[in-house]
PDB file of C-alpha atoms in Angstrom:
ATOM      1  CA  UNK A  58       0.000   0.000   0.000  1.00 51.00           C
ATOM      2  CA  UNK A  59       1.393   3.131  -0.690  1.00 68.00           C
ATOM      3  CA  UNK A  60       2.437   6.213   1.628  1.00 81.00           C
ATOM      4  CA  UNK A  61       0.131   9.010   1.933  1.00 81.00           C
ATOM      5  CA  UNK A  62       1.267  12.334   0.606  1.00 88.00           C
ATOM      6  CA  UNK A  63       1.408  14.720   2.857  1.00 89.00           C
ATOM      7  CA  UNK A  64      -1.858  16.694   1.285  1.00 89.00           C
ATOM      8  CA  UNK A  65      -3.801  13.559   1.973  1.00 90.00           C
ATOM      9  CA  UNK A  66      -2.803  13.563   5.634  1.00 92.00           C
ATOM     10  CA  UNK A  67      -3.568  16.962   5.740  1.00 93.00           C
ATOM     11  CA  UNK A  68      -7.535  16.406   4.327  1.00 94.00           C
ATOM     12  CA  UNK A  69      -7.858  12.989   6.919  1.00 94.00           C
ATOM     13  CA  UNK A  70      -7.051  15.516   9.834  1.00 94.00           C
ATOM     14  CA  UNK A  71      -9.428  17.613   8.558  1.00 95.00           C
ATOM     15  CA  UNK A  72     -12.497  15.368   7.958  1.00 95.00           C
ATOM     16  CA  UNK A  73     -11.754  13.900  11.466  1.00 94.00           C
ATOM     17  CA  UNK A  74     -15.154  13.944  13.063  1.00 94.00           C
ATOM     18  CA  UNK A  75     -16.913  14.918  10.074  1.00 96.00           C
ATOM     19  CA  UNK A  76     -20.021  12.741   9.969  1.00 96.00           C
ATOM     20  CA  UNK A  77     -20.864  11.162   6.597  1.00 97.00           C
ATOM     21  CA  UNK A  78     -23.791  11.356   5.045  1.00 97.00           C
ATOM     22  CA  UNK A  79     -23.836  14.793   5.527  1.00 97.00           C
ATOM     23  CA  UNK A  80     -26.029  17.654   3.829  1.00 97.00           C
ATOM     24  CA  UNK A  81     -25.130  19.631   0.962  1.00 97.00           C
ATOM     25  CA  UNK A  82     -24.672  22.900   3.260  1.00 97.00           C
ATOM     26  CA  UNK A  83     -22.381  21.201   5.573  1.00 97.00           C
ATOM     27  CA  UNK A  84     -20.577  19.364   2.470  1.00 98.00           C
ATOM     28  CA  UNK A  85     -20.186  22.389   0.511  1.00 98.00           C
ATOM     29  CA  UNK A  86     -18.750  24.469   3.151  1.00 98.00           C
ATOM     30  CA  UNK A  87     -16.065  21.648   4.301  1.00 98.00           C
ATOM     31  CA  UNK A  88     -15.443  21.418   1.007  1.00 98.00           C
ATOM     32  CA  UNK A  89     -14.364  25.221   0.878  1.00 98.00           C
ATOM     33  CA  UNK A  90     -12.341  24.994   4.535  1.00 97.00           C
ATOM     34  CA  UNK A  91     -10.202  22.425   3.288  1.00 97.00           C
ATOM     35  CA  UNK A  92      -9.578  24.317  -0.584  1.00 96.00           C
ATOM     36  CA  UNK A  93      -8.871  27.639   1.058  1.00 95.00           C
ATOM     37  CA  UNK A  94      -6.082  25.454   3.415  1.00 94.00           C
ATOM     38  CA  UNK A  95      -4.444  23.142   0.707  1.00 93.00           C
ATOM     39  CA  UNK A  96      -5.467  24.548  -3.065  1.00 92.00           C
ATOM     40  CA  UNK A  97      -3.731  27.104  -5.102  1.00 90.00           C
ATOM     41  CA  UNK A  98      -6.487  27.787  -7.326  1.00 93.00           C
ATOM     42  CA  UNK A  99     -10.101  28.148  -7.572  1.00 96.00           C
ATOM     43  CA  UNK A 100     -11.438  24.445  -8.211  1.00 96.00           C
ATOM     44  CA  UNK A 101     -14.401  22.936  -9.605  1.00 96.00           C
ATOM     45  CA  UNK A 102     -16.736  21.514  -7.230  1.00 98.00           C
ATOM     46  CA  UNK A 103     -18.830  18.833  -8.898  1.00 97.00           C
ATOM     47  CA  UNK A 104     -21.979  16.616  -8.082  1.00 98.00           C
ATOM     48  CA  UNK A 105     -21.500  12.704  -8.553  1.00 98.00           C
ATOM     49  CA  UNK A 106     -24.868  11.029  -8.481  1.00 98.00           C
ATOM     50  CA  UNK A 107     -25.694   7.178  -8.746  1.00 98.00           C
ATOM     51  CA  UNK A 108     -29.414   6.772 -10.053  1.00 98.00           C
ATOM     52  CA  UNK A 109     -31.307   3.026  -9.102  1.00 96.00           C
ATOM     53  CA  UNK A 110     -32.229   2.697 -12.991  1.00 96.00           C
ATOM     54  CA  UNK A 111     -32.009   0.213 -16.013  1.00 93.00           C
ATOM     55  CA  UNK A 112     -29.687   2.122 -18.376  1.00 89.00           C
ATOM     56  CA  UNK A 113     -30.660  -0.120 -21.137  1.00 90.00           C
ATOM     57  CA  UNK A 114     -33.956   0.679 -21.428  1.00 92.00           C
ATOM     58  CA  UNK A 115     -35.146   3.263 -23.755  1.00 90.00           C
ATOM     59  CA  UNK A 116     -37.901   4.447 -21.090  1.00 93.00           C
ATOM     60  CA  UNK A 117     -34.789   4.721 -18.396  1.00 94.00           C
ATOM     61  CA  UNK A 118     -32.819   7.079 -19.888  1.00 91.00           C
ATOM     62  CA  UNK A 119     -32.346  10.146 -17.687  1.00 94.00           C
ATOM     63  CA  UNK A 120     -30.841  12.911 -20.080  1.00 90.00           C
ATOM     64  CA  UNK A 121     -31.703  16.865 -19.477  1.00 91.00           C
ATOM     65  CA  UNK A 122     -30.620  20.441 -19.020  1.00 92.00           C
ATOM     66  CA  UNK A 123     -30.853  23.041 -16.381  1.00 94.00           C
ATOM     67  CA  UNK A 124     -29.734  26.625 -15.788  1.00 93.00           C
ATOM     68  CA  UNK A 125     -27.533  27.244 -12.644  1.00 95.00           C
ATOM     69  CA  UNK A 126     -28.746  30.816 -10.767  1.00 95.00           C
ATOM     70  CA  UNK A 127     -25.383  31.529  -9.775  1.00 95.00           C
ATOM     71  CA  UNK A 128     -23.880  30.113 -13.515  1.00 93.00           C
ATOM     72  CA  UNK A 129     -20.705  28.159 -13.761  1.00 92.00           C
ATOM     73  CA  UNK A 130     -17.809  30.859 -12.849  1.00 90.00           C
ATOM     74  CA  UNK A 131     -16.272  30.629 -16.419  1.00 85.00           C
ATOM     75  CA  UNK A 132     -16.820  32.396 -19.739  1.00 88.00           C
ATOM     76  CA  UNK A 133     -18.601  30.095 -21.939  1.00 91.00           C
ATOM     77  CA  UNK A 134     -17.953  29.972 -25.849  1.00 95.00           C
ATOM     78  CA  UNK A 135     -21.075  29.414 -28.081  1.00 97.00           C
ATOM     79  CA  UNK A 136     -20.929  28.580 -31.452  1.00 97.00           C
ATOM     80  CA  UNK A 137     -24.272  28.731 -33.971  1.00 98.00           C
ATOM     81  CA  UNK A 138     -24.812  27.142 -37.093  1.00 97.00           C
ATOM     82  CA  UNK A 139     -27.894  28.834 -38.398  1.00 97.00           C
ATOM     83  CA  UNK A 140     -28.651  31.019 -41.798  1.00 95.00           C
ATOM     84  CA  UNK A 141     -30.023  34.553 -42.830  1.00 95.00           C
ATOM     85  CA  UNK A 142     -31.724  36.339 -39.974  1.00 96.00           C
ATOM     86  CA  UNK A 143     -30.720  33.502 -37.676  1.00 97.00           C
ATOM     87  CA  UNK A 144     -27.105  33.955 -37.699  1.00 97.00           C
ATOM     88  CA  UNK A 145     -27.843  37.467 -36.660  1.00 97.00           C
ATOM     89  CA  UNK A 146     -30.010  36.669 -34.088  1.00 97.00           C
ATOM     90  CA  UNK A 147     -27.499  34.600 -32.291  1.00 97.00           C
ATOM     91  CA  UNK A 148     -24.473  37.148 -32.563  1.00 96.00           C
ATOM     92  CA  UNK A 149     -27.283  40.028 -31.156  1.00 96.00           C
ATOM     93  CA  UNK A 150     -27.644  37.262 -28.759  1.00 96.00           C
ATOM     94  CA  UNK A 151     -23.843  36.897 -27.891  1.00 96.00           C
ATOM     95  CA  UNK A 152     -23.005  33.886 -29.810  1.00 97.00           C
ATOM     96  CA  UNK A 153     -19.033  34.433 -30.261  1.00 97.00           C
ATOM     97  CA  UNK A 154     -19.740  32.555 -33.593  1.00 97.00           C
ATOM     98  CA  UNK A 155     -22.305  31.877 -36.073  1.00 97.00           C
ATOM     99  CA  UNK A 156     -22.479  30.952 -40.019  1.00 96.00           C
ATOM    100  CA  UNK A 157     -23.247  28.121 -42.003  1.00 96.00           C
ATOM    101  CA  UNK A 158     -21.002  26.254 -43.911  1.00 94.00           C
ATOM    102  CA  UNK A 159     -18.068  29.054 -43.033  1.00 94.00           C
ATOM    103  CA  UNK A 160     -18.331  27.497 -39.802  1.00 95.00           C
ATOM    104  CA  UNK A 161     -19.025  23.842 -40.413  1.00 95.00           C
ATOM    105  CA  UNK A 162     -16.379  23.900 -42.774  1.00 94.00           C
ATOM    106  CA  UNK A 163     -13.920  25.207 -40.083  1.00 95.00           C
ATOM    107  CA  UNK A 164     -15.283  22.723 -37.963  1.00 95.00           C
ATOM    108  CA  UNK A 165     -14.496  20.079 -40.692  1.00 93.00           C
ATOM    109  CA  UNK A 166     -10.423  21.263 -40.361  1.00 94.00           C
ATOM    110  CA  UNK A 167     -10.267  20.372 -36.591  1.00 94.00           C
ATOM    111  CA  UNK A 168     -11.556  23.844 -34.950  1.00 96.00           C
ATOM    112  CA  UNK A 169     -13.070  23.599 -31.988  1.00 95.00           C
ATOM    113  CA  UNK A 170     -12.702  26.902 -30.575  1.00 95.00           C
ATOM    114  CA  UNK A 171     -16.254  26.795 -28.689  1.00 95.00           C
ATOM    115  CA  UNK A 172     -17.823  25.319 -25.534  1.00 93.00           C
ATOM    116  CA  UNK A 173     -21.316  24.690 -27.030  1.00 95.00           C
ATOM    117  CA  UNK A 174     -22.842  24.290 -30.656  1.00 97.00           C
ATOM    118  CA  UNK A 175     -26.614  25.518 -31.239  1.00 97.00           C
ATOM    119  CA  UNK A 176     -27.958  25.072 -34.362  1.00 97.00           C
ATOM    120  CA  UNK A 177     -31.481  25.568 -35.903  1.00 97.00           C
ATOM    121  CA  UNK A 178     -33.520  22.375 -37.276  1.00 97.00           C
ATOM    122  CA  UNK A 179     -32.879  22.995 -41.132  1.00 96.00           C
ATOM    123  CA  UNK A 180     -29.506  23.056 -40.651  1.00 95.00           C
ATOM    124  CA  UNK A 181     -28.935  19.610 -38.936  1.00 95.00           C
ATOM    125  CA  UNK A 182     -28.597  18.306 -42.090  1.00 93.00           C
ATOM    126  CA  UNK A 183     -25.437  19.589 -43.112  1.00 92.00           C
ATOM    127  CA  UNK A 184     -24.292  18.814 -39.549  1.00 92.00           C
ATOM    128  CA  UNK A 185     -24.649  15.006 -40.221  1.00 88.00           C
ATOM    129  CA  UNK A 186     -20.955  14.066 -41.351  1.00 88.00           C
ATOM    130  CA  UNK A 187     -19.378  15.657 -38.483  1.00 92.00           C
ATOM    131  CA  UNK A 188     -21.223  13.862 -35.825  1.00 90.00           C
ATOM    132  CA  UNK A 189     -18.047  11.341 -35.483  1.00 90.00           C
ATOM    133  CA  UNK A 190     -16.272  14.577 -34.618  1.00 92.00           C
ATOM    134  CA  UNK A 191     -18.901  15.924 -32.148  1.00 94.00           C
ATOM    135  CA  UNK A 192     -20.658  13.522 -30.912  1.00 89.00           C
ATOM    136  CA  UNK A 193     -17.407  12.008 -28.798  1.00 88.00           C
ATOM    137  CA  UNK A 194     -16.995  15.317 -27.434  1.00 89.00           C
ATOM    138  CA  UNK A 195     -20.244  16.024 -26.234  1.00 86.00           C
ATOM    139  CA  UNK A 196     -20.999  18.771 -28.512  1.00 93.00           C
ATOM    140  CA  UNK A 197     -23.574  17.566 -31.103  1.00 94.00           C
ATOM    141  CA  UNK A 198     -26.580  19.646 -31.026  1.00 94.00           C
ATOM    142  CA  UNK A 199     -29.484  17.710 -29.489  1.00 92.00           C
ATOM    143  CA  UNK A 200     -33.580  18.702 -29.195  1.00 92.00           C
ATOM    144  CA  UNK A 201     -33.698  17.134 -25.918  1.00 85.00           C
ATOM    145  CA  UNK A 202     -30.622  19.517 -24.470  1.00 88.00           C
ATOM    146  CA  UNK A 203     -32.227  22.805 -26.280  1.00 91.00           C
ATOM    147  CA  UNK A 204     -29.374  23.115 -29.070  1.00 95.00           C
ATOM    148  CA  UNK A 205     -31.419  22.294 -31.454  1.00 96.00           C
ATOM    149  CA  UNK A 206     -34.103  24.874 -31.763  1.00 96.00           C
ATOM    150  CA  UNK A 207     -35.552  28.205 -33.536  1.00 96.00           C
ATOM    151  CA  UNK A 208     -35.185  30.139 -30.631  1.00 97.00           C
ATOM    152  CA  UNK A 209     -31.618  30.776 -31.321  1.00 97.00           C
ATOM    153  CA  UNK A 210     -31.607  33.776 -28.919  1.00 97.00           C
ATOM    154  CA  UNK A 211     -33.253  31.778 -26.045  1.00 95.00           C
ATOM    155  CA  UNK A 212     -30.162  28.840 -26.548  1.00 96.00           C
ATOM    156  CA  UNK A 213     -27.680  31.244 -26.289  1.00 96.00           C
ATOM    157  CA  UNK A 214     -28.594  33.269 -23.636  1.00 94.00           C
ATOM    158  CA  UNK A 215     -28.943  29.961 -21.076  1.00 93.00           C
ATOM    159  CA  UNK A 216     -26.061  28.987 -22.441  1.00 93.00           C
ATOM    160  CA  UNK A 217     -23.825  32.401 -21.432  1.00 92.00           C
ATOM    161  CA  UNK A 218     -26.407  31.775 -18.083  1.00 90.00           C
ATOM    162  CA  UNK A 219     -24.438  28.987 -17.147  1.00 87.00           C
ATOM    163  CA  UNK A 220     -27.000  25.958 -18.764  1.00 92.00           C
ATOM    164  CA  UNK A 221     -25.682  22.586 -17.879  1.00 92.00           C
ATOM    165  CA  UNK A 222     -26.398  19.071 -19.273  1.00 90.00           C
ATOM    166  CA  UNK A 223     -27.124  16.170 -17.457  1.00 94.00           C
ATOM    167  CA  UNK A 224     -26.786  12.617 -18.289  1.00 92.00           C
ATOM    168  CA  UNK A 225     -26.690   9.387 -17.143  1.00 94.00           C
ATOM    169  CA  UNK A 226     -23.772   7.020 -18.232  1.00 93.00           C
ATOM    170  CA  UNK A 227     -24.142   3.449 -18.557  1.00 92.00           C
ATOM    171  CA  UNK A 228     -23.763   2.712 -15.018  1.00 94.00           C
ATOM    172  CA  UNK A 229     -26.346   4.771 -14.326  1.00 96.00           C
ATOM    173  CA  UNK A 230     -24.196   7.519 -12.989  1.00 97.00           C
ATOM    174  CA  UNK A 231     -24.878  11.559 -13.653  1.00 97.00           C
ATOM    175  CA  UNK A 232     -21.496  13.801 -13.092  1.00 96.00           C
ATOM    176  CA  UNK A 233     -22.545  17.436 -13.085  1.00 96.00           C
ATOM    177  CA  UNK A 234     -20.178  20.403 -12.663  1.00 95.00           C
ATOM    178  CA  UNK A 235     -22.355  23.255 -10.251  1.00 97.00           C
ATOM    179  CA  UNK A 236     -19.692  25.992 -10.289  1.00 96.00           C
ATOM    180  CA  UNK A 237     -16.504  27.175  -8.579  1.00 97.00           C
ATOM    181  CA  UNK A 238     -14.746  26.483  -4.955  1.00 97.00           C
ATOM    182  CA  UNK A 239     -14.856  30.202  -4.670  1.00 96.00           C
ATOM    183  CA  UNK A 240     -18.286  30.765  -5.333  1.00 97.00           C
ATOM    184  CA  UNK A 241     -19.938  32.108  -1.390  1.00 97.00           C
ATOM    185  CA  UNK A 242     -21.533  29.477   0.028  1.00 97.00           C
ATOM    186  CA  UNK A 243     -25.149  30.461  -0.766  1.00 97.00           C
ATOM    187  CA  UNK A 244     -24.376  30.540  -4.668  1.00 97.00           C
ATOM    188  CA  UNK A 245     -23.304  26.857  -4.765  1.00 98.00           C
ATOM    189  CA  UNK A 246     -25.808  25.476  -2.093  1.00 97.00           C
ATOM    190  CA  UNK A 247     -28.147  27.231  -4.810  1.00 97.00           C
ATOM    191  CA  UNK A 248     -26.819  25.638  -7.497  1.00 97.00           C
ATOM    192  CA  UNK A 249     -26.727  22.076  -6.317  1.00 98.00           C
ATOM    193  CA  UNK A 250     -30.203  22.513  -4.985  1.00 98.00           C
ATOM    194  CA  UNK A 251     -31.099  23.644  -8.558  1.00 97.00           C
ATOM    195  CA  UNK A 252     -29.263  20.542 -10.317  1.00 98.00           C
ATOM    196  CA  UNK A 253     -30.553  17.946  -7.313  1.00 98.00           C
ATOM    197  CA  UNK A 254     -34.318  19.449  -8.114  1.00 98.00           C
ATOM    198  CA  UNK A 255     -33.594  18.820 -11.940  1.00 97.00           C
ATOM    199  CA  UNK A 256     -32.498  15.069 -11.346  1.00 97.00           C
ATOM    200  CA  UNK A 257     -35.229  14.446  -9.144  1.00 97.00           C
ATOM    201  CA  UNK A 258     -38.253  15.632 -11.395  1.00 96.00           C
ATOM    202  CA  UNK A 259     -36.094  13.899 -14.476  1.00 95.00           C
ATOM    203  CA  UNK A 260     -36.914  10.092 -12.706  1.00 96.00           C
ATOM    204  CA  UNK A 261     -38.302   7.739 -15.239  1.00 95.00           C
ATOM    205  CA  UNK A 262     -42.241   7.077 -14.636  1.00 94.00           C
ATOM    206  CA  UNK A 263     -40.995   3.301 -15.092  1.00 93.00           C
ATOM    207  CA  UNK A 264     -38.097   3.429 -12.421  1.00 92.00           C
ATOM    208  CA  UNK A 265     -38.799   1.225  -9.508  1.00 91.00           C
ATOM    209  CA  UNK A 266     -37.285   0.858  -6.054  1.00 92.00           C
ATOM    210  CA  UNK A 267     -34.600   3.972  -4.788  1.00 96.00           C
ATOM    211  CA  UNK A 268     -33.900   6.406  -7.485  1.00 97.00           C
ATOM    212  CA  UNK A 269     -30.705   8.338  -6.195  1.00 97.00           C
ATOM    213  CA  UNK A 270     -28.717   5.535  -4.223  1.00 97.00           C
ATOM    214  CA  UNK A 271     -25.713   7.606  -3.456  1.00 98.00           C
ATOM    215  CA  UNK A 272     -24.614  11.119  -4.126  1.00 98.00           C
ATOM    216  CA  UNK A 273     -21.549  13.022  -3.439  1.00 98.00           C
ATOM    217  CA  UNK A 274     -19.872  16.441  -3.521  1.00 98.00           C
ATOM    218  CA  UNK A 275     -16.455  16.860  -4.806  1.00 98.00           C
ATOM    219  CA  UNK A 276     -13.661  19.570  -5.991  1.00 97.00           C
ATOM    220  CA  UNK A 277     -11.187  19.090  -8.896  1.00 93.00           C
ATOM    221  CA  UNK A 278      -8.171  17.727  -6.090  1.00 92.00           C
ATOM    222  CA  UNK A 279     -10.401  17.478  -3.218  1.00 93.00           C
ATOM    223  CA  UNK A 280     -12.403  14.468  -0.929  1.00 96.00           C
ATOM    224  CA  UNK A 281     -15.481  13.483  -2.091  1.00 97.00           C
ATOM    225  CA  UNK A 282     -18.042  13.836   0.610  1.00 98.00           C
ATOM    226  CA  UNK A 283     -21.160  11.573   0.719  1.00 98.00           C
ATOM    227  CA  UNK A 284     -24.584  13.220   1.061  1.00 98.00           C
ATOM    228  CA  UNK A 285     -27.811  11.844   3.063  1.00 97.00           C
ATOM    229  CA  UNK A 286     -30.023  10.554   0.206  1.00 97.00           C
ATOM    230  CA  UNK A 287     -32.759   9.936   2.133  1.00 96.00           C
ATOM    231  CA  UNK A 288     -33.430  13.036   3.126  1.00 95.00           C
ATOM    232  CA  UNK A 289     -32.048  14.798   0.153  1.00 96.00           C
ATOM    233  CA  UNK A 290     -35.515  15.523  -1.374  1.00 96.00           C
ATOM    234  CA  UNK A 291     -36.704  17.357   1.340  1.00 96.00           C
ATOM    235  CA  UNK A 292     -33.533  19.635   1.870  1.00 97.00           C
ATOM    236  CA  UNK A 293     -34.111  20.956  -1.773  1.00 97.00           C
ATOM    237  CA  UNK A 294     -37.243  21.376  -1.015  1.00 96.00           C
ATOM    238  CA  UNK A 295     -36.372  23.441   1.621  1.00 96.00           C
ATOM    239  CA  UNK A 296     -33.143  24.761  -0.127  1.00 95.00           C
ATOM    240  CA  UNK A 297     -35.156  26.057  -3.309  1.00 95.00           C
ATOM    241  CA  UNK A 298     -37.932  27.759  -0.677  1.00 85.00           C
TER     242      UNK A 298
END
């Protein structure tokens, strides 16, 4: 077995006595004691959920989008593929880039100088070949995310907003940025009660038995700190007023 560094000391000292599960407030602001004491910069704090569903059926799938209140702490980069008044729309919007096959031919060359790709329906067409390209990195426009739509301006603006996706992976597990160590406390106890409220309406009609079996709050080098499931729908109740 190997040694422990001396970081990993450091974050056992500092859980000593911490009770696990825990709730998200008490999770969130441990979280932030031990990043101000041992990180150098401002981390990601993420939400790892396992779901109690059967990833192989159709009627399973758990797959959405919601918009964090306090956003994600970064600058995201949209990109639209649209045409005529469209393409306007989205730069009036704040789309850092929009075109047709300017783009999608740019695209074609290995530029992927964007965080998120909108396009409207009558151009999914021409966005067919490059789905080998996209779809692997998570960027091929989808109805059921919003990125696919007429409401260019709409997309764009929940996606500067700080719009996240969430999906379940084939072991049924949903891993869900909710925005930066750095954030105040109230901003990302907001936005996991947000993203927790999302999962929890987003349960298939047909799952049976315990829907969230485990969940747990993270940062980019830190623990990862179990929460109390059980009671987890009633503290966003409570969180979200």
């Amino acid at each position: 077995m190997s040694k422990l560094t001396k970081k990993q000391k450091k974050v056992m000292e500092m859980l000593e006595g911490f009770e696990q599960p825990t709730s998200s407030t008490q999770a969130i602001a441990k979280l932030q004691e031990i990043s101000k004491e041992l990180s150098k910069f401002n981390e990601t704090v993420e939400c790892h959920m396992r779901l109690g569903i059967e990833v192989k059926h159709a009627d399973q799938q758990v797959r959405s989008t919601v918009v964090l209140p306090a956003g994600l702490g970064k600058e995201v980069r949209v990109c639209v593929i649209a045409k005529g008044a469209k393409v306007t729309e989205a730069k009036e919007a704040g789309a850092e880039f929009a075109g047709t096959e300017d783009i999608i031919d740019k695209i074609s060359g290995g530029w992927f100088e964007f965080d998120t790709l909108i396009a409207t329906p009558d151009c999914m067409g021409m966005l067919g070949k490059l789905g080998k390209v996209l779809g692997p990195k998570g960027l091929m426009p989808n109805p059921k995310t919003g990125t696919v739509t007429l409401d260019i301006a709409k997309a764009v603006k929940d996606a500067k907003a700080g719009k996240v996706e969430f999906r379940a992976d084939k072991q049924g597990m949903i891993h869900c940025p909710i925005g930066k160590i750095q954030f105040s406390q109230e901003d990302l106890i907001k936005n996991f009660a947000t993203l927790a409220d999302a999962v929890l309406r987003a349960k298939p009609a047909s799952a049976k038995g315990t829907y969230v079996k485990s969940a747990y709050l993270t940062t980019t080098m830190g623990p990862g700190l179990k929460l109390d499931t059980k009671n987890l729908a009633s503290e966003v109740k409570e969180l979200l007023g």
